[in-house]
């Protein structure tokens, strides 16, 4: 958000505050009051001014005489999820994020986000999409349209809705198209495209991301179509004190025949047309940043290899079942399902 549009000096008049508030649009009718050093000292709204006028304060008086000095704010790099929801529940719309000098680093419109998670995200988008040929002969799979949007954009939108700002996309096959796709900022977020020098599996390319800003890293395939709740995923990861959390999707296998329970040649029983329920790897992971150094440099390495390595070395790896929909758009059948699902959810053609 344009910070200057939402700030006013404490020495300015209440009339100036009214003029500034009148220029604001939508439901974000709050100004943040700053002193001469740009430190936030309060907030002022139409309601604050109305109460001040009732008390006999003039519109020519200073803003500091009408402002609310007992205001809520977030501290940079320390936005609590509970505090986020508490402010939202109280009807607060705009929240300033203050640095250590109490100056505004950014302003968050709480209505624009589901949550604000302290996570960096990396989307793997380097695969060839061979099972979707000929569609992927000239278009990388992440850019195939589902409804009126590319597959990868649904995932980017979801990440942004949870307040995730540091997003990287690793690219390889037809990389120039994905880089061009993210040349401009996406909904105010600059997507960082990272070139994979050769095919390095489903997690190997993460070593080419220059910098991470948070201690928790989300890694996911870019061709997934899902409504996973990233906040619940993250909270479970923290509550379990896990080193890695793996999102999983339910998968059912129905056998259309009777299955024998045998001991050697002897039949001990029979299960008629049994159904087996499993959890499958959904291609979405939360990982402690410090453990990424266990991924070998410039070698083919899958996320499942990384998972096995952590388990072997005694680290804690936990599962997180997805409640909702999940599709791995790897084959024509799944691609068709995703397009039908979009019609029902978003009404897209």
XYZ file of C-alpha atoms in Angstrom:
349
model
C 0.000 0.000 0.000
C 1.056 3.594 -0.576
C 2.342 4.483 2.901
C 2.366 8.251 2.355
C -1.322 8.172 1.452
C -2.121 6.726 4.871
C 0.112 8.891 7.063
C -0.217 12.380 8.498
C 2.023 14.444 10.754
C 0.869 14.981 14.323
C 1.419 18.729 13.866
C -1.047 19.006 10.984
C -4.614 20.198 11.534
C -7.649 18.026 12.043
C -9.098 19.638 8.923
C -6.110 18.307 6.957
C -6.835 14.865 8.383
C -10.454 15.092 7.212
C -9.306 16.050 3.717
C -6.873 13.124 3.625
C -9.487 10.674 4.914
C -11.918 11.881 2.274
C -9.430 10.925 -0.434
C -9.196 7.328 0.763
C -11.276 4.678 -0.935
C -13.038 1.544 0.252
C -13.093 0.520 3.896
C -9.520 1.579 4.701
C -10.425 4.882 6.370
C -7.543 5.182 8.809
C -4.547 7.498 8.960
C -1.372 6.720 10.862
C -0.041 9.704 12.771
C 3.715 10.247 12.702
C 6.004 12.723 14.429
C 8.679 14.811 12.714
C 10.987 11.759 12.705
C 8.330 9.625 10.990
C 7.793 7.509 14.084
C 4.186 6.355 14.503
C 2.552 7.931 17.555
C -1.112 7.182 16.924
C -4.000 6.655 14.517
C -6.915 8.834 13.533
C -10.275 8.001 11.951
C -13.562 9.792 11.270
C -14.773 8.473 14.604
C -11.811 9.925 16.485
C -12.429 13.321 14.893
C -16.142 13.191 15.623
C -15.497 12.453 19.310
C -12.917 15.254 19.462
C -15.333 17.775 17.942
C -18.005 16.811 20.476
C -15.501 17.641 23.216
C -15.075 21.120 21.741
C -11.812 20.605 19.851
C -11.612 22.705 16.662
C -10.770 21.488 13.166
C -7.867 23.937 13.294
C -6.366 22.124 16.266
C -3.531 19.666 15.753
C -4.112 16.025 14.862
C -2.335 14.959 18.047
C -5.282 16.374 20.029
C -7.721 13.950 18.409
C -5.631 10.862 17.619
C -5.793 7.488 19.340
C -2.409 6.896 20.925
C -3.358 3.407 22.153
C -3.194 1.686 18.789
C -2.419 -1.849 17.587
C 0.533 -2.640 15.346
C 2.653 -5.526 14.134
C 6.395 -5.683 14.622
C 8.444 -6.397 11.500
C 9.488 -10.064 11.166
C 7.380 -10.963 14.192
C 3.729 -11.016 13.140
C 1.905 -13.469 15.396
C -0.797 -15.576 13.778
C -2.986 -15.362 16.898
C -2.572 -11.593 17.018
C -3.430 -11.375 13.309
C -6.738 -13.164 13.832
C -7.458 -11.270 17.043
C -7.147 -7.936 15.213
C -9.295 -9.217 12.378
C -11.976 -10.384 14.828
C -12.029 -6.913 16.403
C -12.844 -5.392 13.014
C -9.438 -3.764 12.517
C -8.777 -3.391 8.801
C -5.435 -1.617 8.462
C -2.418 -2.621 10.508
C 0.977 -0.921 10.344
C 4.101 -3.056 10.456
C 6.723 -1.114 12.428
C 10.477 -1.553 12.388
C 12.682 -1.272 15.446
C 12.589 2.541 15.152
C 8.764 2.506 15.202
C 8.664 3.668 11.600
C 6.230 2.085 9.147
C 7.749 -0.693 7.057
C 4.451 -1.605 5.404
C 0.701 -1.354 5.915
C -1.410 -4.506 5.765
C -5.074 -4.609 4.841
C -6.248 -7.553 6.949
C -9.264 -8.092 4.706
C -6.925 -9.080 1.877
C -5.391 -12.041 3.699
C -6.427 -15.306 5.330
C -3.337 -15.227 7.525
C 0.209 -13.885 7.655
C 2.653 -16.768 7.744
C 6.421 -16.421 8.398
C 7.327 -18.694 5.514
C 9.407 -18.593 2.337
C 7.930 -20.585 -0.549
C 9.662 -22.354 -3.416
C 7.647 -23.761 -6.317
C 9.279 -26.396 -8.499
C 8.440 -25.605 -12.135
C 11.294 -27.161 -14.120
C 9.725 -30.435 -15.280
C 9.029 -31.356 -18.896
C 5.422 -32.458 -18.382
C 5.952 -35.379 -20.759
C 2.685 -37.137 -19.858
C 0.751 -34.080 -21.048
C 2.248 -33.982 -24.522
C 1.466 -32.560 -27.061
C 0.129 -29.746 -24.832
C 3.569 -29.275 -23.287
C 5.544 -29.389 -26.517
C 5.600 -25.605 -26.670
C 4.129 -24.600 -23.300
C 5.601 -25.522 -19.890
C 3.080 -27.425 -17.788
C 2.817 -24.748 -15.034
C 1.544 -22.275 -17.648
C -1.217 -24.505 -19.014
C -4.588 -22.890 -18.466
C -7.128 -24.227 -15.989
C -10.179 -22.082 -16.533
C -8.938 -18.559 -17.200
C -5.656 -18.883 -15.249
C -2.391 -20.781 -15.465
C -1.949 -23.736 -13.121
C 0.909 -22.070 -11.263
C -1.065 -18.869 -10.715
C -3.630 -20.683 -8.576
C -0.798 -21.738 -6.264
C 0.771 -18.276 -6.232
C -2.622 -16.740 -5.409
C -3.095 -19.173 -2.542
C 0.353 -18.455 -1.095
C -0.216 -14.690 -1.261
C -3.612 -15.035 0.432
C -1.779 -16.518 3.433
C 0.528 -13.510 3.562
C 3.540 -15.295 2.074
C 5.660 -12.673 0.314
C 8.983 -14.355 -0.422
C 8.197 -16.678 -3.321
C 10.693 -18.322 -5.676
C 10.010 -20.457 -8.736
C 12.711 -22.814 -10.009
C 12.640 -23.186 -13.805
C 14.284 -25.324 -16.462
C 12.191 -26.659 -19.378
C 10.963 -23.733 -21.521
C 12.179 -21.526 -18.708
C 12.014 -18.297 -20.712
C 8.218 -18.499 -20.861
C 7.849 -18.789 -17.085
C 10.385 -16.013 -16.542
C 8.439 -13.805 -18.939
C 5.212 -14.700 -17.114
C 6.651 -13.281 -13.885
C 8.569 -10.342 -15.353
C 6.174 -7.913 -13.688
C 5.230 -8.100 -10.028
C 2.304 -10.386 -9.321
C -0.308 -8.693 -7.118
C 2.424 -6.517 -5.669
C 4.793 -9.445 -5.048
C 7.997 -9.891 -7.036
C 8.272 -13.569 -7.934
C 11.895 -14.710 -7.985
C 12.632 -17.059 -10.903
C 15.639 -19.321 -10.321
C 17.249 -21.202 -13.201
C 18.037 -24.873 -12.693
C 21.243 -25.626 -14.675
C 20.185 -29.247 -15.238
C 17.317 -31.455 -14.115
C 17.833 -31.900 -10.383
C 14.710 -33.750 -9.259
C 11.857 -32.458 -7.139
C 13.952 -30.566 -4.573
C 17.563 -30.377 -5.777
C 17.124 -26.987 -7.430
C 16.272 -25.323 -4.114
C 20.018 -24.965 -3.522
C 20.079 -22.269 -6.225
C 17.746 -19.941 -4.306
C 20.096 -17.148 -3.183
C 18.431 -16.101 0.047
C 15.715 -17.128 2.469
C 14.086 -14.626 4.812
C 12.360 -17.025 7.232
C 13.299 -20.120 9.198
C 10.539 -22.248 7.656
C 10.575 -23.111 3.957
C 7.566 -24.351 2.008
C 8.457 -26.443 -1.032
C 5.764 -27.558 -3.457
C 5.248 -28.779 -6.974
C 3.894 -26.014 -9.187
C 1.430 -28.261 -11.045
C -0.732 -29.108 -8.038
C -4.333 -27.944 -7.836
C -5.425 -27.790 -4.192
C -7.080 -25.739 -1.481
C -4.769 -26.885 1.311
C -4.971 -24.706 4.419
C -1.393 -23.445 4.694
C -1.988 -21.935 8.124
C -3.144 -25.241 9.625
C -0.233 -26.955 7.889
C 2.240 -24.503 9.410
C 0.682 -24.603 12.907
C 0.778 -28.404 12.924
C 4.421 -28.298 11.826
C 5.277 -25.981 14.735
C 3.121 -27.772 17.304
C 4.737 -31.111 16.453
C 8.176 -29.482 16.604
C 8.841 -31.303 13.357
C 11.892 -31.009 11.160
C 9.815 -31.695 8.056
C 6.085 -31.940 7.472
C 4.647 -33.674 4.423
C 1.172 -32.877 3.141
C -0.682 -36.008 2.111
C -3.902 -36.778 0.291
C -6.256 -39.713 0.935
C -6.163 -42.429 -1.701
C -8.514 -45.404 -1.879
C -7.957 -48.660 -3.734
C -10.926 -50.956 -4.285
C -10.139 -54.515 -5.376
C -12.986 -55.939 -7.485
C -12.190 -59.530 -6.503
C -12.045 -61.713 -3.418
C -8.608 -61.635 -1.770
C -7.264 -64.757 -0.062
C -5.505 -64.728 3.294
C -3.040 -67.594 2.878
C -0.400 -69.434 4.856
C 1.704 -71.270 2.326
C -0.794 -73.198 0.189
C -3.486 -73.144 2.863
C -6.308 -70.582 2.593
C -7.073 -69.093 6.010
C -9.840 -66.756 4.878
C -11.120 -64.510 2.139
C -11.861 -60.801 1.944
C -14.540 -60.116 -0.631
C -13.812 -57.034 -2.791
C -11.860 -55.198 -0.064
C -11.156 -51.465 0.006
C -7.836 -50.121 1.238
C -7.283 -46.531 2.356
C -3.879 -44.893 2.166
C -2.256 -41.482 2.343
C -0.168 -40.475 -0.656
C 2.548 -37.849 -0.956
C 0.896 -34.575 -2.088
C 4.135 -32.855 -3.134
C 3.921 -30.088 -0.510
C 6.505 -29.835 2.279
C 7.468 -27.636 5.212
C 11.138 -27.814 6.152
C 13.384 -26.165 8.711
C 15.714 -23.926 6.746
C 18.866 -25.195 8.468
C 18.251 -28.716 7.136
C 18.448 -27.660 3.489
C 22.233 -28.006 3.707
C 21.673 -31.776 3.689
C 20.594 -31.556 0.059
C 23.638 -32.281 -2.149
C 24.883 -29.518 -4.420
C 24.149 -29.789 -8.129
C 22.960 -33.405 -7.915
C 19.672 -35.025 -8.888
C 17.761 -35.260 -5.620
C 14.044 -35.820 -5.044
C 12.000 -34.646 -2.078
C 11.449 -38.307 -1.200
C 15.250 -38.792 -1.091
C 15.451 -35.866 1.306
C 12.641 -37.298 3.410
C 14.355 -40.710 3.616
C 17.646 -39.041 4.558
C 16.066 -37.133 7.437
C 14.252 -40.221 8.735
C 17.454 -42.293 8.562
C 19.348 -39.630 10.516
C 16.693 -39.491 13.240
C 14.946 -36.229 12.368
C 11.224 -35.854 12.948
C 9.105 -36.096 9.792
C 5.332 -35.838 10.197
C 2.317 -36.049 7.912
C -0.455 -33.495 7.393
C -3.656 -34.788 5.758
C -5.242 -32.349 3.308
C -8.895 -31.658 4.057
C -10.304 -30.442 0.773
C -9.400 -31.062 -2.837
C -6.043 -32.024 -4.296
C -5.084 -32.925 -7.842
C -1.668 -33.660 -9.281
C -2.023 -32.449 -12.870
C 0.353 -34.984 -14.355
C -1.836 -36.716 -16.920
C -4.616 -35.725 -19.295
C -7.188 -37.295 -17.005
C -6.174 -35.111 -14.042
C -5.940 -32.033 -16.267
C -9.526 -32.594 -17.400
C -10.641 -33.098 -13.789
C -8.990 -29.827 -12.768
C -10.787 -27.920 -15.524
C -14.127 -29.392 -14.453
C -13.389 -28.613 -10.803
C -12.630 -24.984 -11.645
C -16.025 -24.653 -13.313
C -17.763 -25.755 -10.108
C -15.599 -23.683 -7.733
C -15.009 -20.475 -9.661
C -17.565 -20.686 -12.445
C -14.732 -20.450 -15.010
C -15.098 -21.739 -18.553
